[in-house]
Amino acid sequence: MSTKSSDGSAVRRQPVGVTCTVSVPRNAAGDLETGVRDKLGGADGVDGVDDVDLQGIRPGLNDLTVTVSASLSVDDAADVAARLEERFGVSEVEVELRTGPP
């Protein structure tokens, strides 16, 4: 799958799998999965969050910390872990490149 970049050239979306820890505020809109999707989908270069599997939840005073396995569509898989970890509340990111659909 590809889209057009701002300069008109084609950008190929790459599927990746990630395992990470995400902190979601208790007062976030929607449910826990929506909070995780918002955090991951808001990172630079993430075009979409295709699948989310919540694997473990640790309650905190102001947030819920969730261990997550997710399938993402990104524009460049080379530095996706660093871009995700730039998001507040996203840590311990491990990336698995995929050659086909999740």
PDB file of N, CA and C in Angstrom:
ATOM      1  N   MET A   1       0.842  -1.154   0.000  1.00  0.00           N
ATOM      2  CA  MET A   1       0.000   0.000   0.000  1.00  0.00           C
ATOM      3  C   MET A   1       0.900   1.233   0.000  1.00  0.00           C
ATOM      4  N   SER A   2       0.508   2.266  -0.727  1.00  0.00           N
ATOM      5  CA  SER A   2       1.298   3.487  -0.734  1.00  0.00           C
ATOM      6  C   SER A   2       0.378   4.693  -0.748  1.00  0.00           C
ATOM      7  N   THR A   3       0.927   5.823  -0.318  1.00  0.00           N
ATOM      8  CA  THR A   3       0.214   7.091  -0.334  1.00  0.00           C
ATOM      9  C   THR A   3       1.154   8.123  -0.920  1.00  0.00           C
ATOM     10  N   LYS A   4       0.677   9.342  -1.061  1.00  0.00           N
ATOM     11  CA  LYS A   4       1.499  10.435  -1.583  1.00  0.00           C
ATOM     12  C   LYS A   4       2.029  11.276  -0.435  1.00  0.00           C
ATOM     13  N   SER A   5       3.306  11.639  -0.521  1.00  0.00           N
ATOM     14  CA  SER A   5       3.886  12.528   0.480  1.00  0.00           C
ATOM     15  C   SER A   5       3.535  13.956   0.109  1.00  0.00           C
ATOM     16  N   SER A   6       3.933  14.907   0.933  1.00  0.00           N
ATOM     17  CA  SER A   6       3.618  16.308   0.687  1.00  0.00           C
ATOM     18  C   SER A   6       4.236  16.824  -0.600  1.00  0.00           C
ATOM     19  N   ASP A   7       5.330  16.219  -1.070  1.00  0.00           N
ATOM     20  CA  ASP A   7       5.936  16.659  -2.318  1.00  0.00           C
ATOM     21  C   ASP A   7       5.415  15.882  -3.528  1.00  0.00           C
ATOM     22  N   GLY A   8       4.418  15.001  -3.312  1.00  0.00           N
ATOM     23  CA  GLY A   8       3.806  14.272  -4.411  1.00  0.00           C
ATOM     24  C   GLY A   8       4.422  12.922  -4.708  1.00  0.00           C
ATOM     25  N   SER A   9       5.542  12.580  -4.071  1.00  0.00           N
ATOM     26  CA  SER A   9       6.166  11.290  -4.319  1.00  0.00           C
ATOM     27  C   SER A   9       5.438  10.203  -3.521  1.00  0.00           C
ATOM     28  N   ALA A  10       5.536   8.976  -3.983  1.00  0.00           N
ATOM     29  CA  ALA A  10       4.861   7.865  -3.317  1.00  0.00           C
ATOM     30  C   ALA A  10       5.604   7.486  -2.041  1.00  0.00           C
ATOM     31  N   VAL A  11       4.843   7.244  -0.985  1.00  0.00           N
ATOM     32  CA  VAL A  11       5.390   6.780   0.287  1.00  0.00           C
ATOM     33  C   VAL A  11       4.798   5.404   0.534  1.00  0.00           C
ATOM     34  N   ARG A  12       5.656   4.411   0.701  1.00  0.00           N
ATOM     35  CA  ARG A  12       5.180   3.048   0.932  1.00  0.00           C
ATOM     36  C   ARG A  12       5.004   2.820   2.423  1.00  0.00           C
ATOM     37  N   ARG A  13       3.819   2.417   2.809  1.00  0.00           N
ATOM     38  CA  ARG A  13       3.553   2.096   4.209  1.00  0.00           C
ATOM     39  C   ARG A  13       4.111   0.714   4.506  1.00  0.00           C
ATOM     40  N   GLN A  14       4.731   0.585   5.670  1.00  0.00           N
ATOM     41  CA  GLN A  14       5.322  -0.684   6.078  1.00  0.00           C
ATOM     42  C   GLN A  14       4.600  -1.214   7.307  1.00  0.00           C
ATOM     43  N   PRO A  15       4.223  -2.498   7.294  1.00  0.00           N
ATOM     44  CA  PRO A  15       3.606  -3.076   8.487  1.00  0.00           C
ATOM     45  C   PRO A  15       4.684  -3.485   9.495  1.00  0.00           C
ATOM     46  N   VAL A  16       4.469  -3.129  10.749  1.00  0.00           N
ATOM     47  CA  VAL A  16       5.370  -3.541  11.819  1.00  0.00           C
ATOM     48  C   VAL A  16       4.535  -4.003  13.008  1.00  0.00           C
ATOM     49  N   GLY A  17       5.123  -4.900  13.771  1.00  0.00           N
ATOM     50  CA  GLY A  17       4.536  -5.298  15.035  1.00  0.00           C
ATOM     51  C   GLY A  17       5.349  -4.677  16.150  1.00  0.00           C
ATOM     52  N   VAL A  18       4.689  -4.193  17.170  1.00  0.00           N
ATOM     53  CA  VAL A  18       5.402  -3.622  18.309  1.00  0.00           C
ATOM     54  C   VAL A  18       4.874  -4.234  19.601  1.00  0.00           C
ATOM     55  N   THR A  19       5.776  -4.390  20.537  1.00  0.00           N
ATOM     56  CA  THR A  19       5.427  -4.720  21.908  1.00  0.00           C
ATOM     57  C   THR A  19       5.972  -3.583  22.742  1.00  0.00           C
ATOM     58  N   CYS A  20       5.147  -3.027  23.612  1.00  0.00           N
ATOM     59  CA  CYS A  20       5.590  -1.869  24.388  1.00  0.00           C
ATOM     60  C   CYS A  20       4.746  -1.708  25.641  1.00  0.00           C
ATOM     61  N   THR A  21       5.127  -0.737  26.431  1.00  0.00           N
ATOM     62  CA  THR A  21       4.383  -0.362  27.624  1.00  0.00           C
ATOM     63  C   THR A  21       3.800   1.025  27.376  1.00  0.00           C
ATOM     64  N   VAL A  22       2.506   1.170  27.656  1.00  0.00           N
ATOM     65  CA  VAL A  22       1.819   2.444  27.430  1.00  0.00           C
ATOM     66  C   VAL A  22       1.082   2.832  28.702  1.00  0.00           C
ATOM     67  N   SER A  23       1.261   4.087  29.131  1.00  0.00           N
ATOM     68  CA  SER A  23       0.520   4.615  30.272  1.00  0.00           C
ATOM     69  C   SER A  23      -0.649   5.449  29.748  1.00  0.00           C
ATOM     70  N   VAL A  24      -1.848   5.094  30.178  1.00  0.00           N
ATOM     71  CA  VAL A  24      -3.058   5.788  29.750  1.00  0.00           C
ATOM     72  C   VAL A  24      -3.677   6.467  30.969  1.00  0.00           C
ATOM     73  N   PRO A  25      -3.900   7.784  30.907  1.00  0.00           N
ATOM     74  CA  PRO A  25      -4.517   8.477  32.040  1.00  0.00           C
ATOM     75  C   PRO A  25      -5.892   7.894  32.366  1.00  0.00           C
ATOM     76  N   ARG A  26      -6.210   7.833  33.636  1.00  0.00           N
ATOM     77  CA  ARG A  26      -7.508   7.301  34.056  1.00  0.00           C
ATOM     78  C   ARG A  26      -8.666   8.136  33.523  1.00  0.00           C
ATOM     79  N   ASN A  27      -8.451   9.425  33.293  1.00  0.00           N
ATOM     80  CA  ASN A  27      -9.531  10.288  32.816  1.00  0.00           C
ATOM     81  C   ASN A  27      -9.523  10.451  31.292  1.00  0.00           C
ATOM     82  N   ALA A  28      -8.825   9.580  30.573  1.00  0.00           N
ATOM     83  CA  ALA A  28      -8.790   9.657  29.115  1.00  0.00           C
ATOM     84  C   ALA A  28     -10.171   9.319  28.545  1.00  0.00           C
ATOM     85  N   ALA A  29     -10.502   9.969  27.439  1.00  0.00           N
ATOM     86  CA  ALA A  29     -11.788   9.701  26.786  1.00  0.00           C
ATOM     87  C   ALA A  29     -11.791   8.299  26.197  1.00  0.00           C
ATOM     88  N   GLY A  30     -12.930   7.643  26.252  1.00  0.00           N
ATOM     89  CA  GLY A  30     -13.046   6.311  25.664  1.00  0.00           C
ATOM     90  C   GLY A  30     -12.559   5.232  26.603  1.00  0.00           C
ATOM     91  N   ASP A  31     -12.362   4.029  26.030  1.00  0.00           N
ATOM     92  CA  ASP A  31     -11.900   2.907  26.835  1.00  0.00           C
ATOM     93  C   ASP A  31     -10.374   2.794  26.780  1.00  0.00           C
ATOM     94  N   LEU A  32      -9.855   1.780  27.432  1.00  0.00           N
ATOM     95  CA  LEU A  32      -8.405   1.605  27.533  1.00  0.00           C
ATOM     96  C   LEU A  32      -7.770   1.382  26.160  1.00  0.00           C
ATOM     97  N   GLU A  33      -8.405   0.573  25.320  1.00  0.00           N
ATOM     98  CA  GLU A  33      -7.862   0.328  23.982  1.00  0.00           C
ATOM     99  C   GLU A  33      -7.821   1.614  23.158  1.00  0.00           C
ATOM    100  N   THR A  34      -8.836   2.454  23.284  1.00  0.00           N
ATOM    101  CA  THR A  34      -8.844   3.738  22.577  1.00  0.00           C
ATOM    102  C   THR A  34      -7.686   4.610  23.043  1.00  0.00           C
ATOM    103  N   GLY A  35      -7.423   4.621  24.347  1.00  0.00           N
ATOM    104  CA  GLY A  35      -6.301   5.385  24.879  1.00  0.00           C
ATOM    105  C   GLY A  35      -4.970   4.918  24.332  1.00  0.00           C
ATOM    106  N   VAL A  36      -4.801   3.592  24.223  1.00  0.00           N
ATOM    107  CA  VAL A  36      -3.572   3.025  23.658  1.00  0.00           C
ATOM    108  C   VAL A  36      -3.450   3.401  22.185  1.00  0.00           C
ATOM    109  N   ARG A  37      -4.540   3.258  21.423  1.00  0.00           N
ATOM    110  CA  ARG A  37      -4.530   3.604  20.004  1.00  0.00           C
ATOM    111  C   ARG A  37      -4.165   5.077  19.801  1.00  0.00           C
ATOM    112  N   ASP A  38      -4.703   5.951  20.645  1.00  0.00           N
ATOM    113  CA  ASP A  38      -4.398   7.385  20.540  1.00  0.00           C
ATOM    114  C   ASP A  38      -2.923   7.655  20.790  1.00  0.00           C
ATOM    115  N   LYS A  39      -2.352   7.011  21.805  1.00  0.00           N
ATOM    116  CA  LYS A  39      -0.923   7.212  22.122  1.00  0.00           C
ATOM    117  C   LYS A  39      -0.037   6.737  20.979  1.00  0.00           C
ATOM    118  N   LEU A  40      -0.273   5.514  20.501  1.00  0.00           N
ATOM    119  CA  LEU A  40       0.578   4.957  19.450  1.00  0.00           C
ATOM    120  C   LEU A  40       0.337   5.655  18.116  1.00  0.00           C
ATOM    121  N   GLY A  41      -0.909   5.927  17.801  1.00  0.00           N
ATOM    122  CA  GLY A  41      -1.245   6.558  16.526  1.00  0.00           C
ATOM    123  C   GLY A  41      -0.796   8.001  16.425  1.00  0.00           C
ATOM    124  N   GLY A  42      -0.509   8.636  17.548  1.00  0.00           N
ATOM    125  CA  GLY A  42      -0.076  10.025  17.543  1.00  0.00           C
ATOM    126  C   GLY A  42       1.414  10.210  17.298  1.00  0.00           C
ATOM    127  N   ALA A  43       2.160   9.126  17.208  1.00  0.00           N
ATOM    128  CA  ALA A  43       3.606   9.235  16.978  1.00  0.00           C
ATOM    129  C   ALA A  43       3.889   9.625  15.533  1.00  0.00           C
ATOM    130  N   ASP A  44       4.946  10.384  15.331  1.00  0.00           N
ATOM    131  CA  ASP A  44       5.348  10.778  13.982  1.00  0.00           C
ATOM    132  C   ASP A  44       5.584   9.543  13.124  1.00  0.00           C
ATOM    133  N   GLY A  45       5.044   9.560  11.919  1.00  0.00           N
ATOM    134  CA  GLY A  45       5.279   8.490  10.964  1.00  0.00           C
ATOM    135  C   GLY A  45       4.379   7.282  11.113  1.00  0.00           C
ATOM    136  N   VAL A  46       3.515   7.260  12.130  1.00  0.00           N
ATOM    137  CA  VAL A  46       2.572   6.154  12.274  1.00  0.00           C
ATOM    138  C   VAL A  46       1.311   6.523  11.509  1.00  0.00           C
ATOM    139  N   ASP A  47       1.026   5.752  10.468  1.00  0.00           N
ATOM    140  CA  ASP A  47      -0.135   6.018   9.620  1.00  0.00           C
ATOM    141  C   ASP A  47      -1.404   5.368  10.145  1.00  0.00           C
ATOM    142  N   GLY A  48      -1.256   4.303  10.908  1.00  0.00           N
ATOM    143  CA  GLY A  48      -2.438   3.641  11.442  1.00  0.00           C
ATOM    144  C   GLY A  48      -2.087   2.587  12.467  1.00  0.00           C
ATOM    145  N   VAL A  49      -3.016   2.367  13.375  1.00  0.00           N
ATOM    146  CA  VAL A  49      -2.908   1.299  14.368  1.00  0.00           C
ATOM    147  C   VAL A  49      -3.933   0.259  13.945  1.00  0.00           C
ATOM    148  N   ASP A  50      -3.450  -0.852  13.410  1.00  0.00           N
ATOM    149  CA  ASP A  50      -4.336  -1.835  12.804  1.00  0.00           C
ATOM    150  C   ASP A  50      -4.909  -2.834  13.794  1.00  0.00           C
ATOM    151  N   ASP A  51      -4.152  -3.193  14.814  1.00  0.00           N
ATOM    152  CA  ASP A  51      -4.595  -4.208  15.761  1.00  0.00           C
ATOM    153  C   ASP A  51      -3.932  -3.945  17.103  1.00  0.00           C
ATOM    154  N   VAL A  52      -4.674  -4.120  18.186  1.00  0.00           N
ATOM    155  CA  VAL A  52      -4.140  -3.915  19.536  1.00  0.00           C
ATOM    156  C   VAL A  52      -4.536  -5.101  20.406  1.00  0.00           C
ATOM    157  N   ASP A  53      -3.550  -5.656  21.108  1.00  0.00           N
ATOM    158  CA  ASP A  53      -3.793  -6.735  22.056  1.00  0.00           C
ATOM    159  C   ASP A  53      -3.261  -6.283  23.411  1.00  0.00           C
ATOM    160  N   LEU A  54      -4.171  -6.051  24.357  1.00  0.00           N
ATOM    161  CA  LEU A  54      -3.785  -5.634  25.706  1.00  0.00           C
ATOM    162  C   LEU A  54      -3.392  -6.883  26.476  1.00  0.00           C
ATOM    163  N   GLN A  55      -2.130  -6.928  26.937  1.00  0.00           N
ATOM    164  CA  GLN A  55      -1.622  -8.153  27.540  1.00  0.00           C
ATOM    165  C   GLN A  55      -1.491  -8.105  29.057  1.00  0.00           C
ATOM    166  N   GLY A  56      -1.393  -6.952  29.629  1.00  0.00           N
ATOM    167  CA  GLY A  56      -1.252  -6.847  31.078  1.00  0.00           C
ATOM    168  C   GLY A  56      -1.537  -5.428  31.520  1.00  0.00           C
ATOM    169  N   ILE A  57      -2.160  -5.267  32.665  1.00  0.00           N
ATOM    170  CA  ILE A  57      -2.537  -3.940  33.164  1.00  0.00           C
ATOM    171  C   ILE A  57      -2.041  -3.790  34.593  1.00  0.00           C
ATOM    172  N   ARG A  58      -1.355  -2.651  34.852  1.00  0.00           N
ATOM    173  CA  ARG A  58      -0.924  -2.301  36.207  1.00  0.00           C
ATOM    174  C   ARG A  58      -1.585  -0.969  36.570  1.00  0.00           C
ATOM    175  N   PRO A  59      -2.469  -0.970  37.550  1.00  0.00           N
ATOM    176  CA  PRO A  59      -3.117   0.279  37.943  1.00  0.00           C
ATOM    177  C   PRO A  59      -2.164   1.176  38.727  1.00  0.00           C
ATOM    178  N   GLY A  60      -2.246   2.457  38.457  1.00  0.00           N
ATOM    179  CA  GLY A  60      -1.505   3.467  39.197  1.00  0.00           C
ATOM    180  C   GLY A  60      -2.474   4.495  39.739  1.00  0.00           C
ATOM    181  N   LEU A  61      -1.973   5.456  40.478  1.00  0.00           N
ATOM    182  CA  LEU A  61      -2.835   6.473  41.071  1.00  0.00           C
ATOM    183  C   LEU A  61      -3.568   7.284  40.000  1.00  0.00           C
ATOM    184  N   ASN A  62      -2.836   7.726  38.965  1.00  0.00           N
ATOM    185  CA  ASN A  62      -3.425   8.593  37.952  1.00  0.00           C
ATOM    186  C   ASN A  62      -3.538   7.968  36.572  1.00  0.00           C
ATOM    187  N   ASP A  63      -2.974   6.764  36.404  1.00  0.00           N
ATOM    188  CA  ASP A  63      -3.008   6.147  35.085  1.00  0.00           C
ATOM    189  C   ASP A  63      -3.039   4.634  35.193  1.00  0.00           C
ATOM    190  N   LEU A  64      -3.249   4.013  34.047  1.00  0.00           N
ATOM    191  CA  LEU A  64      -3.161   2.559  33.921  1.00  0.00           C
ATOM    192  C   LEU A  64      -2.004   2.275  32.987  1.00  0.00           C
ATOM    193  N   THR A  65      -1.069   1.438  33.425  1.00  0.00           N
ATOM    194  CA  THR A  65       0.076   1.072  32.596  1.00  0.00           C
ATOM    195  C   THR A  65      -0.229  -0.282  31.970  1.00  0.00           C
ATOM    196  N   VAL A  66      -0.154  -0.329  30.647  1.00  0.00           N
ATOM    197  CA  VAL A  66      -0.583  -1.503  29.900  1.00  0.00           C
ATOM    198  C   VAL A  66       0.574  -2.044  29.072  1.00  0.00           C
ATOM    199  N   THR A  67       0.766  -3.360  29.117  1.00  0.00           N
ATOM    200  CA  THR A  67       1.689  -4.023  28.193  1.00  0.00           C
ATOM    201  C   THR A  67       0.865  -4.352  26.954  1.00  0.00           C
ATOM    202  N   VAL A  68       1.383  -3.936  25.791  1.00  0.00           N
ATOM    203  CA  VAL A  68       0.611  -3.979  24.559  1.00  0.00           C
ATOM    204  C   VAL A  68       1.392  -4.663  23.448  1.00  0.00           C
ATOM    205  N   SER A  69       0.687  -5.440  22.642  1.00  0.00           N
ATOM    206  CA  SER A  69       1.207  -5.932  21.382  1.00  0.00           C
ATOM    207  C   SER A  69       0.308  -5.325  20.316  1.00  0.00           C
ATOM    208  N   ALA A  70       0.896  -4.652  19.321  1.00  0.00           N
ATOM    209  CA  ALA A  70       0.089  -3.958  18.319  1.00  0.00           C
ATOM    210  C   ALA A  70       0.692  -4.091  16.932  1.00  0.00           C
ATOM    211  N   SER A  71      -0.164  -3.988  15.929  1.00  0.00           N
ATOM    212  CA  SER A  71       0.252  -3.945  14.532  1.00  0.00           C
ATOM    213  C   SER A  71       0.055  -2.518  14.040  1.00  0.00           C
ATOM    214  N   LEU A  72       1.112  -1.941  13.481  1.00  0.00           N
ATOM    215  CA  LEU A  72       1.067  -0.563  13.006  1.00  0.00           C
ATOM    216  C   LEU A  72       1.415  -0.494  11.530  1.00  0.00           C
ATOM    217  N   SER A  73       0.915   0.532  10.861  1.00  0.00           N
ATOM    218  CA  SER A  73       1.365   0.885   9.519  1.00  0.00           C
ATOM    219  C   SER A  73       2.197   2.142   9.674  1.00  0.00           C
ATOM    220  N   VAL A  74       3.449   2.102   9.211  1.00  0.00           N
ATOM    221  CA  VAL A  74       4.350   3.234   9.373  1.00  0.00           C
ATOM    222  C   VAL A  74       4.938   3.624   8.028  1.00  0.00           C
ATOM    223  N   ASP A  75       5.421   4.862   7.934  1.00  0.00           N
ATOM    224  CA  ASP A  75       6.038   5.301   6.679  1.00  0.00           C
ATOM    225  C   ASP A  75       7.502   4.919   6.587  1.00  0.00           C
ATOM    226  N   ASP A  76       8.161   4.673   7.732  1.00  0.00           N
ATOM    227  CA  ASP A  76       9.566   4.263   7.740  1.00  0.00           C
ATOM    228  C   ASP A  76       9.819   3.459   9.010  1.00  0.00           C
ATOM    229  N   ALA A  77      10.079   2.179   8.848  1.00  0.00           N
ATOM    230  CA  ALA A  77      10.249   1.300  10.000  1.00  0.00           C
ATOM    231  C   ALA A  77      11.601   1.466  10.686  1.00  0.00           C
ATOM    232  N   ALA A  78      12.523   2.190  10.049  1.00  0.00           N
ATOM    233  CA  ALA A  78      13.893   2.277  10.553  1.00  0.00           C
ATOM    234  C   ALA A  78      13.978   2.831  11.969  1.00  0.00           C
ATOM    235  N   ASP A  79      13.221   3.838  12.298  1.00  0.00           N
ATOM    236  CA  ASP A  79      13.337   4.452  13.624  1.00  0.00           C
ATOM    237  C   ASP A  79      11.995   4.528  14.356  1.00  0.00           C
ATOM    238  N   VAL A  80      11.117   3.585  14.066  1.00  0.00           N
ATOM    239  CA  VAL A  80       9.793   3.625  14.670  1.00  0.00           C
ATOM    240  C   VAL A  80       9.856   3.486  16.196  1.00  0.00           C
ATOM    241  N   ALA A  81      10.768   2.694  16.727  1.00  0.00           N
ATOM    242  CA  ALA A  81      10.871   2.550  18.184  1.00  0.00           C
ATOM    243  C   ALA A  81      11.200   3.888  18.838  1.00  0.00           C
ATOM    244  N   ALA A  82      12.158   4.611  18.279  1.00  0.00           N
ATOM    245  CA  ALA A  82      12.537   5.911  18.842  1.00  0.00           C
ATOM    246  C   ALA A  82      11.384   6.907  18.755  1.00  0.00           C
ATOM    247  N   ARG A  83      10.660   6.892  17.632  1.00  0.00           N
ATOM    248  CA  ARG A  83       9.535   7.829  17.474  1.00  0.00           C
ATOM    249  C   ARG A  83       8.407   7.504  18.449  1.00  0.00           C
ATOM    250  N   LEU A  84       8.160   6.228  18.696  1.00  0.00           N
ATOM    251  CA  LEU A  84       7.133   5.864  19.668  1.00  0.00           C
ATOM    252  C   LEU A  84       7.552   6.266  21.074  1.00  0.00           C
ATOM    253  N   GLU A  85       8.825   6.043  21.417  1.00  0.00           N
ATOM    254  CA  GLU A  85       9.299   6.378  22.765  1.00  0.00           C
ATOM    255  C   GLU A  85       9.387   7.880  23.005  1.00  0.00           C
ATOM    256  N   GLU A  86       9.305   8.686  21.952  1.00  0.00           N
ATOM    257  CA  GLU A  86       9.234  10.142  22.128  1.00  0.00           C
ATOM    258  C   GLU A  86       7.881  10.565  22.697  1.00  0.00           C
ATOM    259  N   ARG A  87       6.883   9.723  22.544  1.00  0.00           N
ATOM    260  CA  ARG A  87       5.549  10.008  23.072  1.00  0.00           C
ATOM    261  C   ARG A  87       5.570   9.826  24.588  1.00  0.00           C
ATOM    262  N   PHE A  88       5.026  10.767  25.312  1.00  0.00           N
ATOM    263  CA  PHE A  88       4.945  10.659  26.764  1.00  0.00           C
ATOM    264  C   PHE A  88       4.112   9.434  27.125  1.00  0.00           C
ATOM    265  N   GLY A  89       4.661   8.567  27.977  1.00  0.00           N
ATOM    266  CA  GLY A  89       3.929   7.401  28.439  1.00  0.00           C
ATOM    267  C   GLY A  89       4.136   6.149  27.605  1.00  0.00           C
ATOM    268  N   VAL A  90       4.997   6.197  26.581  1.00  0.00           N
ATOM    269  CA  VAL A  90       5.287   5.004  25.778  1.00  0.00           C
ATOM    270  C   VAL A  90       6.743   4.631  26.037  1.00  0.00           C
ATOM    271  N   SER A  91       6.985   3.360  26.411  1.00  0.00           N
ATOM    272  CA  SER A  91       8.353   2.927  26.721  1.00  0.00           C
ATOM    273  C   SER A  91       8.529   1.452  26.381  1.00  0.00           C
ATOM    274  N   GLU A  92       9.766   0.997  26.515  1.00  0.00           N
ATOM    275  CA  GLU A  92      10.125  -0.408  26.321  1.00  0.00           C
ATOM    276  C   GLU A  92       9.622  -0.956  24.984  1.00  0.00           C
ATOM    277  N   VAL A  93       9.848  -0.202  23.914  1.00  0.00           N
ATOM    278  CA  VAL A  93       9.336  -0.575  22.595  1.00  0.00           C
ATOM    279  C   VAL A  93      10.267  -1.578  21.914  1.00  0.00           C
ATOM    280  N   GLU A  94       9.695  -2.687  21.483  1.00  0.00           N
ATOM    281  CA  GLU A  94      10.395  -3.672  20.662  1.00  0.00           C
ATOM    282  C   GLU A  94       9.635  -3.760  19.349  1.00  0.00           C
ATOM    283  N   VAL A  95      10.367  -3.740  18.229  1.00  0.00           N
ATOM    284  CA  VAL A  95       9.747  -3.704  16.905  1.00  0.00           C
ATOM    285  C   VAL A  95      10.068  -4.977  16.137  1.00  0.00           C
ATOM    286  N   GLU A  96       9.067  -5.487  15.439  1.00  0.00           N
ATOM    287  CA  GLU A  96       9.220  -6.649  14.560  1.00  0.00           C
ATOM    288  C   GLU A  96       8.733  -6.234  13.180  1.00  0.00           C
ATOM    289  N   LEU A  97       9.639  -6.259  12.201  1.00  0.00           N
ATOM    290  CA  LEU A  97       9.272  -5.924  10.833  1.00  0.00           C
ATOM    291  C   LEU A  97       8.445  -7.067  10.252  1.00  0.00           C
ATOM    292  N   ARG A  98       7.468  -6.724   9.446  1.00  0.00           N
ATOM    293  CA  ARG A  98       6.617  -7.734   8.825  1.00  0.00           C
ATOM    294  C   ARG A  98       6.671  -7.597   7.320  1.00  0.00           C
ATOM    295  N   THR A  99       6.546  -8.705   6.626  1.00  0.00           N
ATOM    296  CA  THR A  99       6.569  -8.666   5.173  1.00  0.00           C
ATOM    297  C   THR A  99       5.176  -8.806   4.578  1.00  0.00           C
ATOM    298  N   GLY A 100       4.206  -9.101   5.391  1.00  0.00           N
ATOM    299  CA  GLY A 100       2.835  -9.259   4.917  1.00  0.00           C
ATOM    300  C   GLY A 100       1.857  -8.755   5.956  1.00  0.00           C
ATOM    301  N   PRO A 101       0.586  -9.012   5.730  1.00  0.00           N
ATOM    302  CA  PRO A 101      -0.413  -8.549   6.693  1.00  0.00           C
ATOM    303  C   PRO A 101      -0.233  -9.228   8.052  1.00  0.00           C
ATOM    304  N   PRO A 102      -0.660  -8.559   9.123  1.00  0.00           N
ATOM    305  CA  PRO A 102      -0.524  -9.118  10.470  1.00  0.00           C
ATOM    306  C   PRO A 102      -1.333 -10.383  10.664  1.00  0.00           C
TER     307      PRO A 102
END
